[in-house]
PDB file of C-alpha atoms in Angstrom:
ATOM      1  CA  UNK A   1     -50.272 -24.410   4.353  1.00 92.00           C
ATOM      2  CA  UNK A   2     -48.479 -22.257   1.835  1.00 95.00           C
ATOM      3  CA  UNK A   3     -45.039 -22.612   0.344  1.00 96.00           C
ATOM      4  CA  UNK A   4     -43.098 -19.477  -0.523  1.00 97.00           C
ATOM      5  CA  UNK A   5     -40.399 -19.923  -3.161  1.00 97.00           C
ATOM      6  CA  UNK A   6     -38.077 -16.937  -2.804  1.00 98.00           C
ATOM      7  CA  UNK A   7     -35.416 -15.832  -5.258  1.00 98.00           C
ATOM      8  CA  UNK A   8     -32.762 -13.351  -4.128  1.00 97.00           C
ATOM      9  CA  UNK A   9     -30.514 -11.924  -6.830  1.00 96.00           C
ATOM     10  CA  UNK A  10     -28.015  -9.111  -7.217  1.00 95.00           C
ATOM     11  CA  UNK A  11     -29.418  -5.867  -8.533  1.00 95.00           C
ATOM     12  CA  UNK A  12     -28.498  -5.129 -12.140  1.00 92.00           C
ATOM     13  CA  UNK A  13     -25.169  -3.344 -12.203  1.00 88.00           C
ATOM     14  CA  UNK A  14     -23.848  -4.881  -8.976  1.00 91.00           C
ATOM     15  CA  UNK A  15     -20.756  -6.913  -9.821  1.00 87.00           C
ATOM     16  CA  UNK A  16     -21.209 -10.648  -9.190  1.00 91.00           C
ATOM     17  CA  UNK A  17     -17.726 -12.233  -8.978  1.00 89.00           C
ATOM     18  CA  UNK A  18     -19.216 -15.739  -8.620  1.00 90.00           C
ATOM     19  CA  UNK A  19     -21.357 -15.287 -11.711  1.00 93.00           C
ATOM     20  CA  UNK A  20     -18.338 -14.108 -13.687  1.00 92.00           C
ATOM     21  CA  UNK A  21     -16.320 -17.134 -12.578  1.00 92.00           C
ATOM     22  CA  UNK A  22     -19.150 -19.489 -13.578  1.00 94.00           C
ATOM     23  CA  UNK A  23     -19.479 -17.731 -16.949  1.00 95.00           C
ATOM     24  CA  UNK A  24     -15.729 -18.174 -17.448  1.00 93.00           C
ATOM     25  CA  UNK A  25     -16.044 -21.888 -16.645  1.00 93.00           C
ATOM     26  CA  UNK A  26     -18.923 -22.379 -19.078  1.00 95.00           C
ATOM     27  CA  UNK A  27     -17.043 -20.551 -21.820  1.00 94.00           C
ATOM     28  CA  UNK A  28     -13.990 -22.733 -21.146  1.00 93.00           C
ATOM     29  CA  UNK A  29     -16.258 -25.768 -21.641  1.00 95.00           C
ATOM     30  CA  UNK A  30     -17.080 -24.502 -25.101  1.00 95.00           C
ATOM     31  CA  UNK A  31     -20.421 -22.768 -24.558  1.00 95.00           C
ATOM     32  CA  UNK A  32     -19.715 -19.778 -26.748  1.00 90.00           C
ATOM     33  CA  UNK A  33     -23.108 -18.073 -26.652  1.00 91.00           C
ATOM     34  CA  UNK A  34     -22.984 -16.971 -23.004  1.00 93.00           C
ATOM     35  CA  UNK A  35     -23.178 -13.236 -22.421  1.00 93.00           C
ATOM     36  CA  UNK A  36     -23.691 -13.236 -18.637  1.00 93.00           C
ATOM     37  CA  UNK A  37     -24.231 -15.469 -15.590  1.00 95.00           C
ATOM     38  CA  UNK A  38     -25.634 -14.169 -12.305  1.00 95.00           C
ATOM     39  CA  UNK A  39     -25.605 -16.380  -9.199  1.00 95.00           C
ATOM     40  CA  UNK A  40     -28.440 -15.879  -6.717  1.00 96.00           C
ATOM     41  CA  UNK A  41     -30.105 -17.606  -3.776  1.00 97.00           C
ATOM     42  CA  UNK A  42     -33.245 -19.727  -3.699  1.00 98.00           C
ATOM     43  CA  UNK A  43     -35.153 -20.245  -0.450  1.00 97.00           C
ATOM     44  CA  UNK A  44     -38.256 -22.291   0.373  1.00 96.00           C
ATOM     45  CA  UNK A  45     -40.260 -21.071   3.361  1.00 96.00           C
ATOM     46  CA  UNK A  46     -43.165 -23.178   4.611  1.00 95.00           C
ATOM     47  CA  UNK A  47     -45.911 -21.109   6.158  1.00 95.00           C
ATOM     48  CA  UNK A  48     -48.633 -22.452   8.407  1.00 94.00           C
ATOM     49  CA  UNK A  49     -51.085 -19.982   6.870  1.00 93.00           C
ATOM     50  CA  UNK A  50     -53.930 -20.253   4.390  1.00 91.00           C
ATOM     51  CA  UNK A  51     -54.543 -16.541   3.937  1.00 93.00           C
ATOM     52  CA  UNK A  52     -52.538 -15.583   0.855  1.00 94.00           C
ATOM     53  CA  UNK A  53     -52.598 -11.873   1.610  1.00 95.00           C
ATOM     54  CA  UNK A  54     -51.233 -12.354   5.111  1.00 95.00           C
ATOM     55  CA  UNK A  55     -48.645 -14.836   3.864  1.00 96.00           C
ATOM     56  CA  UNK A  56     -47.619 -12.405   1.129  1.00 96.00           C
ATOM     57  CA  UNK A  57     -47.222  -9.597   3.655  1.00 97.00           C
ATOM     58  CA  UNK A  58     -45.098 -11.804   5.908  1.00 97.00           C
ATOM     59  CA  UNK A  59     -42.852 -12.997   3.084  1.00 97.00           C
ATOM     60  CA  UNK A  60     -42.494  -9.451   1.809  1.00 97.00           C
ATOM     61  CA  UNK A  61     -41.395  -8.314   5.291  1.00 97.00           C
ATOM     62  CA  UNK A  62     -38.987 -11.263   5.706  1.00 97.00           C
ATOM     63  CA  UNK A  63     -37.365 -10.430   2.377  1.00 97.00           C
ATOM     64  CA  UNK A  64     -37.057  -6.759   3.179  1.00 96.00           C
ATOM     65  CA  UNK A  65     -35.715  -7.217   6.709  1.00 95.00           C
ATOM     66  CA  UNK A  66     -33.461 -10.265   6.438  1.00 97.00           C
ATOM     67  CA  UNK A  67     -33.490 -12.446   3.356  1.00 97.00           C
ATOM     68  CA  UNK A  68     -32.301  -9.774   0.912  1.00 97.00           C
ATOM     69  CA  UNK A  69     -29.991  -6.820   1.454  1.00 96.00           C
ATOM     70  CA  UNK A  70     -31.737  -3.948  -0.331  1.00 94.00           C
ATOM     71  CA  UNK A  71     -28.407  -2.183  -0.940  1.00 94.00           C
ATOM     72  CA  UNK A  72     -27.212  -4.833  -3.392  1.00 95.00           C
ATOM     73  CA  UNK A  73     -30.001  -7.367  -3.851  1.00 96.00           C
ATOM     74  CA  UNK A  74     -33.559  -7.662  -5.097  1.00 97.00           C
ATOM     75  CA  UNK A  75     -36.093 -10.405  -4.514  1.00 98.00           C
ATOM     76  CA  UNK A  76     -39.171 -12.027  -5.963  1.00 97.00           C
ATOM     77  CA  UNK A  77     -41.290 -14.899  -4.760  1.00 97.00           C
ATOM     78  CA  UNK A  78     -44.181 -17.165  -5.523  1.00 96.00           C
ATOM     79  CA  UNK A  79     -46.746 -18.534  -3.081  1.00 96.00           C
ATOM     80  CA  UNK A  80     -47.988 -22.035  -3.718  1.00 93.00           C
ATOM     81  CA  UNK A  81     -50.728 -24.107  -2.180  1.00 85.00           C
ATOM     82  CA  UNK A  82     -50.192 -27.852  -1.778  1.00 66.00           C
ATOM     83  CA  UNK A  83     -52.490 -28.292  -4.819  1.00 61.00           C
ATOM     84  CA  UNK A  84     -49.854 -26.477  -6.829  1.00 49.00           C
ATOM     85  CA  UNK A  85     -51.693 -23.299  -7.809  1.00 48.00           C
ATOM     86  CA  UNK A  86     -49.187 -20.465  -7.919  1.00 50.00           C
ATOM     87  CA  UNK A  87     -49.017 -16.779  -8.309  1.00 54.00           C
ATOM     88  CA  UNK A  88     -45.981 -14.596  -8.638  1.00 55.00           C
ATOM     89  CA  UNK A  89     -45.500 -11.289  -6.903  1.00 55.00           C
ATOM     90  CA  UNK A  90     -42.840  -8.769  -7.657  1.00 51.00           C
ATOM     91  CA  UNK A  91     -41.960  -5.959  -5.285  1.00 53.00           C
TER      92      UNK A  91
ATOM     93  CA  UNK B   1     -12.127   4.173  29.565  1.00 95.00           C
ATOM     94  CA  UNK B   2     -14.360   1.126  29.740  1.00 97.00           C
ATOM     95  CA  UNK B   3     -14.652  -1.130  26.688  1.00 98.00           C
ATOM     96  CA  UNK B   4     -17.072  -3.914  25.898  1.00 98.00           C
ATOM     97  CA  UNK B   5     -16.404  -6.527  23.206  1.00 98.00           C
ATOM     98  CA  UNK B   6     -19.481  -8.311  21.919  1.00 98.00           C
ATOM     99  CA  UNK B   7     -19.269 -12.062  21.486  1.00 98.00           C
ATOM    100  CA  UNK B   8     -21.602 -13.595  18.911  1.00 97.00           C
ATOM    101  CA  UNK B   9     -21.752 -17.347  18.291  1.00 96.00           C
ATOM    102  CA  UNK B  10     -18.972 -17.701  15.727  1.00 96.00           C
ATOM    103  CA  UNK B  11     -16.960 -14.621  16.695  1.00 97.00           C
ATOM    104  CA  UNK B  12     -13.289 -15.611  16.757  1.00 97.00           C
ATOM    105  CA  UNK B  13     -11.370 -12.370  17.243  1.00 97.00           C
ATOM    106  CA  UNK B  14     -13.029 -11.311  20.502  1.00 97.00           C
ATOM    107  CA  UNK B  15     -10.183 -12.714  22.631  1.00 98.00           C
ATOM    108  CA  UNK B  16      -7.610 -10.865  20.525  1.00 98.00           C
ATOM    109  CA  UNK B  17      -9.498  -7.595  21.012  1.00 98.00           C
ATOM    110  CA  UNK B  18      -9.833  -8.356  24.734  1.00 98.00           C
ATOM    111  CA  UNK B  19      -6.075  -8.903  24.949  1.00 98.00           C
ATOM    112  CA  UNK B  20      -5.120  -5.845  22.873  1.00 98.00           C
ATOM    113  CA  UNK B  21      -7.290  -3.495  24.900  1.00 98.00           C
ATOM    114  CA  UNK B  22      -7.037  -5.201  28.300  1.00 98.00           C
ATOM    115  CA  UNK B  23      -3.406  -6.358  28.390  1.00 97.00           C
ATOM    116  CA  UNK B  24      -1.633  -4.126  25.868  1.00 97.00           C
ATOM    117  CA  UNK B  25      -3.471  -0.852  26.518  1.00 97.00           C
ATOM    118  CA  UNK B  26      -4.336  -1.775  30.128  1.00 97.00           C
ATOM    119  CA  UNK B  27      -7.898  -0.506  29.809  1.00 97.00           C
ATOM    120  CA  UNK B  28     -10.868  -2.192  31.501  1.00 98.00           C
ATOM    121  CA  UNK B  29     -12.780  -4.438  29.100  1.00 98.00           C
ATOM    122  CA  UNK B  30     -15.643  -6.922  29.437  1.00 98.00           C
ATOM    123  CA  UNK B  31     -16.883  -9.576  27.052  1.00 98.00           C
ATOM    124  CA  UNK B  32     -20.588  -9.134  26.361  1.00 98.00           C
ATOM    125  CA  UNK B  33     -22.545 -12.192  25.197  1.00 97.00           C
ATOM    126  CA  UNK B  34     -24.840 -11.623  22.238  1.00 96.00           C
ATOM    127  CA  UNK B  35     -27.831 -12.629  24.392  1.00 96.00           C
ATOM    128  CA  UNK B  36     -27.331  -9.670  26.750  1.00 96.00           C
ATOM    129  CA  UNK B  37     -29.668  -6.715  26.332  1.00 96.00           C
ATOM    130  CA  UNK B  38     -27.875  -4.040  28.345  1.00 96.00           C
ATOM    131  CA  UNK B  39     -24.725  -2.155  27.355  1.00 97.00           C
ATOM    132  CA  UNK B  40     -24.930   0.671  29.878  1.00 96.00           C
ATOM    133  CA  UNK B  41     -21.732   1.750  31.601  1.00 96.00           C
ATOM    134  CA  UNK B  42     -19.469   1.294  28.573  1.00 97.00           C
ATOM    135  CA  UNK B  43     -17.574   4.045  26.771  1.00 97.00           C
ATOM    136  CA  UNK B  44     -16.824   2.041  23.621  1.00 98.00           C
ATOM    137  CA  UNK B  45     -18.277  -1.128  22.136  1.00 98.00           C
ATOM    138  CA  UNK B  46     -16.253  -3.353  19.797  1.00 98.00           C
ATOM    139  CA  UNK B  47     -17.883  -5.777  17.357  1.00 98.00           C
ATOM    140  CA  UNK B  48     -15.093  -8.253  16.621  1.00 98.00           C
ATOM    141  CA  UNK B  49     -14.164 -10.344  13.613  1.00 98.00           C
ATOM    142  CA  UNK B  50     -15.203 -13.908  12.988  1.00 97.00           C
ATOM    143  CA  UNK B  51     -18.065 -15.753  11.357  1.00 96.00           C
ATOM    144  CA  UNK B  52     -21.093 -14.850  13.448  1.00 95.00           C
ATOM    145  CA  UNK B  53     -23.898 -17.372  12.925  1.00 93.00           C
ATOM    146  CA  UNK B  54     -21.685 -19.118  10.390  1.00 93.00           C
ATOM    147  CA  UNK B  55     -21.960 -16.148   8.003  1.00 93.00           C
ATOM    148  CA  UNK B  56     -25.132 -17.886   6.771  1.00 93.00           C
ATOM    149  CA  UNK B  57     -27.296 -15.982   4.286  1.00 94.00           C
ATOM    150  CA  UNK B  58     -24.884 -13.002   4.218  1.00 95.00           C
ATOM    151  CA  UNK B  59     -22.009 -12.116   6.547  1.00 95.00           C
ATOM    152  CA  UNK B  60     -23.498 -10.255   9.520  1.00 96.00           C
ATOM    153  CA  UNK B  61     -27.119 -10.607   8.360  1.00 96.00           C
ATOM    154  CA  UNK B  62     -28.288 -12.791  11.235  1.00 96.00           C
ATOM    155  CA  UNK B  63     -26.024 -11.266  13.911  1.00 96.00           C
ATOM    156  CA  UNK B  64     -27.646  -7.938  13.124  1.00 96.00           C
ATOM    157  CA  UNK B  65     -30.814  -9.308  14.802  1.00 96.00           C
ATOM    158  CA  UNK B  66     -29.034 -10.731  17.895  1.00 96.00           C
ATOM    159  CA  UNK B  67     -30.711  -9.852  21.215  1.00 97.00           C
ATOM    160  CA  UNK B  68     -27.936  -7.381  22.107  1.00 98.00           C
ATOM    161  CA  UNK B  69     -28.237  -5.411  18.867  1.00 98.00           C
ATOM    162  CA  UNK B  70     -31.144  -3.078  19.806  1.00 98.00           C
ATOM    163  CA  UNK B  71     -29.033  -1.876  22.761  1.00 98.00           C
ATOM    164  CA  UNK B  72     -25.958  -1.512  20.526  1.00 98.00           C
ATOM    165  CA  UNK B  73     -27.980   0.473  17.974  1.00 98.00           C
ATOM    166  CA  UNK B  74     -29.401   2.758  20.701  1.00 98.00           C
ATOM    167  CA  UNK B  75     -25.888   3.242  22.116  1.00 98.00           C
ATOM    168  CA  UNK B  76     -24.509   4.103  18.669  1.00 98.00           C
ATOM    169  CA  UNK B  77     -27.366   6.448  17.773  1.00 97.00           C
ATOM    170  CA  UNK B  78     -26.871   8.261  21.084  1.00 96.00           C
ATOM    171  CA  UNK B  79     -23.262   8.994  20.072  1.00 96.00           C
ATOM    172  CA  UNK B  80     -21.476   6.112  21.826  1.00 97.00           C
ATOM    173  CA  UNK B  81     -18.182   4.996  20.281  1.00 98.00           C
ATOM    174  CA  UNK B  82     -18.586   1.807  18.244  1.00 98.00           C
ATOM    175  CA  UNK B  83     -15.798  -0.028  16.406  1.00 98.00           C
ATOM    176  CA  UNK B  84     -16.629  -2.824  13.966  1.00 98.00           C
ATOM    177  CA  UNK B  85     -13.711  -4.957  12.798  1.00 98.00           C
ATOM    178  CA  UNK B  86     -14.102  -7.311   9.809  1.00 98.00           C
ATOM    179  CA  UNK B  87     -17.252  -9.324  10.630  1.00 98.00           C
ATOM    180  CA  UNK B  88     -18.099  -6.481  13.036  1.00 98.00           C
ATOM    181  CA  UNK B  89     -17.974  -4.045  10.089  1.00 98.00           C
ATOM    182  CA  UNK B  90     -20.242  -6.373   8.115  1.00 98.00           C
ATOM    183  CA  UNK B  91     -22.715  -6.415  11.035  1.00 98.00           C
ATOM    184  CA  UNK B  92     -22.699  -2.591  11.232  1.00 98.00           C
ATOM    185  CA  UNK B  93     -23.498  -2.432   7.499  1.00 98.00           C
ATOM    186  CA  UNK B  94     -26.310  -4.964   7.825  1.00 97.00           C
ATOM    187  CA  UNK B  95     -27.682  -3.010  10.803  1.00 97.00           C
ATOM    188  CA  UNK B  96     -27.716   0.170   8.743  1.00 97.00           C
ATOM    189  CA  UNK B  97     -25.368   1.955  11.169  1.00 98.00           C
ATOM    190  CA  UNK B  98     -22.954   2.487   8.283  1.00 98.00           C
ATOM    191  CA  UNK B  99     -23.900   2.862   4.600  1.00 98.00           C
ATOM    192  CA  UNK B 100     -23.183   0.285   1.882  1.00 98.00           C
ATOM    193  CA  UNK B 101     -22.846  -3.491   1.739  1.00 97.00           C
ATOM    194  CA  UNK B 102     -20.223  -6.218   1.369  1.00 96.00           C
ATOM    195  CA  UNK B 103     -19.902  -8.533  -1.591  1.00 94.00           C
ATOM    196  CA  UNK B 104     -17.686 -11.562  -2.017  1.00 93.00           C
ATOM    197  CA  UNK B 105     -14.053 -10.656  -2.794  1.00 96.00           C
ATOM    198  CA  UNK B 106     -13.667 -10.070  -6.526  1.00 93.00           C
ATOM    199  CA  UNK B 107     -10.839 -12.650  -6.616  1.00 93.00           C
ATOM    200  CA  UNK B 108     -13.262 -15.200  -5.040  1.00 90.00           C
ATOM    201  CA  UNK B 109     -10.485 -16.167  -2.613  1.00 93.00           C
ATOM    202  CA  UNK B 110     -10.385 -15.783   1.130  1.00 96.00           C
ATOM    203  CA  UNK B 111      -7.596 -13.229   1.564  1.00 96.00           C
ATOM    204  CA  UNK B 112      -5.382 -13.603   4.644  1.00 97.00           C
ATOM    205  CA  UNK B 113      -2.427 -11.243   4.237  1.00 98.00           C
ATOM    206  CA  UNK B 114      -0.804  -8.006   5.341  1.00 98.00           C
ATOM    207  CA  UNK B 115      -2.151  -4.883   3.646  1.00 98.00           C
ATOM    208  CA  UNK B 116      -1.088  -1.268   3.571  1.00 98.00           C
ATOM    209  CA  UNK B 117      -3.655   1.353   4.509  1.00 98.00           C
ATOM    210  CA  UNK B 118      -3.600   5.054   3.779  1.00 98.00           C
ATOM    211  CA  UNK B 119      -5.062   7.185   6.565  1.00 98.00           C
ATOM    212  CA  UNK B 120      -7.508   9.472   4.764  1.00 98.00           C
ATOM    213  CA  UNK B 121      -9.014  11.109   7.838  1.00 98.00           C
ATOM    214  CA  UNK B 122      -7.021  11.599  11.039  1.00 97.00           C
ATOM    215  CA  UNK B 123      -9.596  13.815  12.734  1.00 97.00           C
ATOM    216  CA  UNK B 124     -11.745  10.965  14.074  1.00 97.00           C
ATOM    217  CA  UNK B 125     -11.663   9.617  17.654  1.00 97.00           C
ATOM    218  CA  UNK B 126     -10.123   6.431  16.164  1.00 98.00           C
ATOM    219  CA  UNK B 127      -7.255   7.972  14.193  1.00 98.00           C
ATOM    220  CA  UNK B 128      -5.871  10.897  16.213  1.00 97.00           C
ATOM    221  CA  UNK B 129      -2.443   9.289  16.609  1.00 98.00           C
ATOM    222  CA  UNK B 130      -1.918   9.085  12.842  1.00 98.00           C
ATOM    223  CA  UNK B 131      -1.052  11.868  10.468  1.00 97.00           C
ATOM    224  CA  UNK B 132      -3.074  12.431   7.312  1.00 95.00           C
ATOM    225  CA  UNK B 133      -1.734  10.281   4.479  1.00 97.00           C
ATOM    226  CA  UNK B 134       0.230   8.026   6.839  1.00 98.00           C
ATOM    227  CA  UNK B 135       0.649   4.466   5.582  1.00 98.00           C
ATOM    228  CA  UNK B 136      -0.204   1.712   8.072  1.00 98.00           C
ATOM    229  CA  UNK B 137       0.546  -1.994   7.818  1.00 98.00           C
ATOM    230  CA  UNK B 138      -2.434  -4.036   9.059  1.00 98.00           C
ATOM    231  CA  UNK B 139      -3.493  -7.608   8.206  1.00 98.00           C
ATOM    232  CA  UNK B 140      -6.786  -8.670   6.635  1.00 98.00           C
ATOM    233  CA  UNK B 141      -8.521 -12.067   6.734  1.00 97.00           C
ATOM    234  CA  UNK B 142     -11.835 -12.210   4.905  1.00 97.00           C
ATOM    235  CA  UNK B 143     -13.764 -13.654   1.994  1.00 96.00           C
ATOM    236  CA  UNK B 144     -16.461 -10.971   1.856  1.00 96.00           C
ATOM    237  CA  UNK B 145     -14.756  -7.610   2.095  1.00 97.00           C
ATOM    238  CA  UNK B 146     -15.611  -6.213  -1.310  1.00 97.00           C
ATOM    239  CA  UNK B 147     -17.215  -2.966  -0.181  1.00 98.00           C
ATOM    240  CA  UNK B 148     -20.015  -1.592  -2.326  1.00 97.00           C
ATOM    241  CA  UNK B 149     -21.972   1.645  -2.208  1.00 96.00           C
ATOM    242  CA  UNK B 150     -23.939   3.196  -5.036  1.00 95.00           C
ATOM    243  CA  UNK B 151     -22.470   6.222  -6.806  1.00 95.00           C
ATOM    244  CA  UNK B 152     -24.521   8.721  -4.822  1.00 96.00           C
ATOM    245  CA  UNK B 153     -23.603   7.210  -1.439  1.00 97.00           C
ATOM    246  CA  UNK B 154     -19.970   6.989  -2.481  1.00 97.00           C
ATOM    247  CA  UNK B 155     -19.896  10.649  -3.504  1.00 98.00           C
ATOM    248  CA  UNK B 156     -21.372  11.621  -0.152  1.00 98.00           C
ATOM    249  CA  UNK B 157     -18.837   9.474   1.740  1.00 98.00           C
ATOM    250  CA  UNK B 158     -16.031  11.209  -0.140  1.00 97.00           C
ATOM    251  CA  UNK B 159     -17.477  14.699   0.269  1.00 98.00           C
ATOM    252  CA  UNK B 160     -17.917  14.277   4.020  1.00 98.00           C
ATOM    253  CA  UNK B 161     -14.480  12.670   4.511  1.00 97.00           C
ATOM    254  CA  UNK B 162     -16.068   9.471   5.801  1.00 98.00           C
ATOM    255  CA  UNK B 163     -13.553   7.239   4.025  1.00 98.00           C
ATOM    256  CA  UNK B 164     -11.008   6.736   6.817  1.00 98.00           C
ATOM    257  CA  UNK B 165      -8.754   4.017   5.367  1.00 98.00           C
ATOM    258  CA  UNK B 166      -7.937   2.972   1.792  1.00 98.00           C
ATOM    259  CA  UNK B 167      -5.865   0.017   0.607  1.00 98.00           C
ATOM    260  CA  UNK B 168      -2.640   1.320  -0.902  1.00 98.00           C
ATOM    261  CA  UNK B 169       0.902   0.356  -1.890  1.00 98.00           C
ATOM    262  CA  UNK B 170       3.704   0.462   0.725  1.00 98.00           C
ATOM    263  CA  UNK B 171       4.445   3.992  -0.501  1.00 97.00           C
ATOM    264  CA  UNK B 172       0.852   5.161  -0.150  1.00 97.00           C
ATOM    265  CA  UNK B 173      -0.375   5.004  -3.734  1.00 98.00           C
ATOM    266  CA  UNK B 174      -4.002   3.966  -4.064  1.00 98.00           C
ATOM    267  CA  UNK B 175      -3.898   1.595  -7.034  1.00 98.00           C
ATOM    268  CA  UNK B 176      -6.063  -1.301  -8.298  1.00 97.00           C
ATOM    269  CA  UNK B 177      -3.153  -3.696  -7.634  1.00 97.00           C
ATOM    270  CA  UNK B 178      -3.118  -2.687  -3.949  1.00 98.00           C
ATOM    271  CA  UNK B 179      -6.824  -3.508  -3.614  1.00 98.00           C
ATOM    272  CA  UNK B 180      -7.119  -7.045  -2.178  1.00 98.00           C
ATOM    273  CA  UNK B 181     -10.859  -7.551  -2.616  1.00 97.00           C
ATOM    274  CA  UNK B 182     -12.344  -5.229  -5.255  1.00 96.00           C
ATOM    275  CA  UNK B 183     -13.795  -2.637  -2.869  1.00 97.00           C
ATOM    276  CA  UNK B 184     -15.027   0.518  -4.590  1.00 97.00           C
ATOM    277  CA  UNK B 185     -12.490   3.311  -4.213  1.00 97.00           C
ATOM    278  CA  UNK B 186     -10.062   0.899  -2.460  1.00 98.00           C
ATOM    279  CA  UNK B 187     -12.140   1.490   0.674  1.00 98.00           C
ATOM    280  CA  UNK B 188     -10.950  -0.420   3.746  1.00 98.00           C
ATOM    281  CA  UNK B 189     -12.757   1.541   6.452  1.00 98.00           C
ATOM    282  CA  UNK B 190     -15.495   4.163   6.799  1.00 98.00           C
ATOM    283  CA  UNK B 191     -17.019   6.232   9.559  1.00 98.00           C
ATOM    284  CA  UNK B 192     -20.548   7.546   9.986  1.00 98.00           C
ATOM    285  CA  UNK B 193     -21.318  11.206   9.440  1.00 97.00           C
ATOM    286  CA  UNK B 194     -21.418  11.943  13.178  1.00 97.00           C
ATOM    287  CA  UNK B 195     -17.967  10.387  13.610  1.00 97.00           C
ATOM    288  CA  UNK B 196     -18.644   7.860  16.398  1.00 98.00           C
ATOM    289  CA  UNK B 197     -19.057   4.602  14.427  1.00 98.00           C
ATOM    290  CA  UNK B 198     -16.063   3.178  12.553  1.00 98.00           C
ATOM    291  CA  UNK B 199     -16.054   0.000  10.494  1.00 98.00           C
ATOM    292  CA  UNK B 200     -12.948  -1.498   8.900  1.00 98.00           C
ATOM    293  CA  UNK B 201     -12.067  -4.842   7.337  1.00 98.00           C
ATOM    294  CA  UNK B 202      -8.385  -4.979   8.473  1.00 98.00           C
ATOM    295  CA  UNK B 203      -7.618  -6.259  11.977  1.00 98.00           C
ATOM    296  CA  UNK B 204      -5.894  -3.720  14.263  1.00 98.00           C
ATOM    297  CA  UNK B 205      -5.963  -6.232  17.143  1.00 98.00           C
ATOM    298  CA  UNK B 206      -3.695  -8.515  15.101  1.00 98.00           C
ATOM    299  CA  UNK B 207      -0.933  -5.901  14.967  1.00 98.00           C
ATOM    300  CA  UNK B 208      -1.014  -4.396  18.423  1.00 98.00           C
ATOM    301  CA  UNK B 209       2.341  -5.772  19.709  1.00 97.00           C
ATOM    302  CA  UNK B 210       5.845  -6.212  18.323  1.00 96.00           C
ATOM    303  CA  UNK B 211       5.567  -9.984  18.727  1.00 96.00           C
ATOM    304  CA  UNK B 212       2.712  -9.963  16.192  1.00 96.00           C
ATOM    305  CA  UNK B 213       4.858  -8.266  13.569  1.00 95.00           C
ATOM    306  CA  UNK B 214       3.540  -4.749  13.853  1.00 97.00           C
ATOM    307  CA  UNK B 215       2.079  -2.164  16.216  1.00 97.00           C
ATOM    308  CA  UNK B 216       0.050   0.112  13.946  1.00 98.00           C
ATOM    309  CA  UNK B 217      -3.166  -1.434  15.270  1.00 98.00           C
ATOM    310  CA  UNK B 218      -2.258  -0.509  18.833  1.00 98.00           C
ATOM    311  CA  UNK B 219      -2.199   3.151  17.793  1.00 98.00           C
ATOM    312  CA  UNK B 220      -5.811   2.942  16.632  1.00 98.00           C
ATOM    313  CA  UNK B 221      -6.939   1.728  20.064  1.00 98.00           C
ATOM    314  CA  UNK B 222      -4.600   4.219  21.754  1.00 98.00           C
ATOM    315  CA  UNK B 223      -6.152   7.028  19.680  1.00 98.00           C
ATOM    316  CA  UNK B 224      -9.515   6.148  21.199  1.00 97.00           C
ATOM    317  CA  UNK B 225      -8.098   6.248  24.716  1.00 97.00           C
ATOM    318  CA  UNK B 226      -6.365   9.611  24.004  1.00 96.00           C
ATOM    319  CA  UNK B 227      -9.608  11.027  22.670  1.00 96.00           C
ATOM    320  CA  UNK B 228     -11.504   9.825  25.702  1.00 95.00           C
ATOM    321  CA  UNK B 229      -8.919  11.118  28.190  1.00 93.00           C
ATOM    322  CA  UNK B 230      -8.874  14.545  26.523  1.00 92.00           C
ATOM    323  CA  UNK B 231     -12.642  14.642  27.030  1.00 87.00           C
ATOM    324  CA  UNK B 232     -13.162  15.645  23.408  1.00 77.00           C
ATOM    325  CA  UNK B 233     -16.666  15.941  22.095  1.00 76.00           C
ATOM    326  CA  UNK B 234     -17.796  15.062  18.609  1.00 78.00           C
ATOM    327  CA  UNK B 235     -18.962  17.989  16.549  1.00 60.00           C
ATOM    328  CA  UNK B 236     -17.195  20.424  18.896  1.00 46.00           C
TER     329      UNK B 236
END
C-alpha cells in the first residue's frame, strides 16, 4: 500500500481570486506581514501498489490527465508507505 | 438540420436548449445521455450549461472523461459543429477542443445577470445573422467564467479572429466595468481555428423568445440553421 499526497496549486502569475480574498481577510484581522496567499487543493490517493516507480508513474499520469489543469495549475506529490517513509517528486 | 444535446449528470440547461432548438426553431433535436458512445447522424452537438458531476475538482474536468466524449471529440475534430454553453464551454476547454482555462470569477460571486456582448466575428457558422460590432443582450449564470489564456495563446486568438464575443457596455464599449468575471480581454466566447467549435459563457437558450425578455439568443441558433441550409463549407 502506498499513499500519495498530492498538492495542486495555481501556476505563478495566474490570478487567484480566492487567495486574494483570504489575504484581505488576514490583513483585516491585523496580520500585517502578509505579502501573498495562494489557495490550492490537497488530495490523498490510496494505491494498492508496493512498487514506488509504478505508483509514481500512475500518480504522475493522474495529475497530468485529470487532477491538475496544466493551463493554469501545477502539481507536486509525495508517496508514503504505511511506515511513514516519504519521498517527494516534482514534475 | 439535426441537433443533439448532451445530458451529463448535473446538466440543467439541456431542456432549455431542447426547447429553443426544437420548439422555437422547429429543428429536430435529440437528448443524448452521457453514457452513449455514438453521435453519428447529427449535424450539430450542443454541450449545455449546468454543473456536470457537481463541478467537482474543476468545472468540466470530470465530464470531459464521460463515455460520450471520445465520440464528441472525434466528431469535432472531423469538422462537426459543436456548441458549448457555460458548463459546456468549460468541458470543451478541459477536453482541449478550445484553448485556455476557466478560473473562479474575480469577484468570487456567482453572477446571474444580463450582460451585453459585442460580436467580434460575424463570419462563423454561429454568428452569420449578426453584424460585426453588434451588441447583444444575453444572460450569464456562472461562478467559474473567468477565462484565462497565456499571453501567447491570447495573441494568437486575437490574430486569428477567434474571439467571437466580448463583454461590453450597452453601447458596445469593452471596458473593465462591463466585465462580470475578470476574463482576460473581456472574452465571453471563442471559436477554434477551423471555425466549427464555439464555446461561450452566456446562455443564448435563455433569450430565445420574447417571453424570456430577449431574442438575441435565437439568432445564434438561427445562424447555425442558415449556415447549414446554405450548404456552406468551412474554409471555403
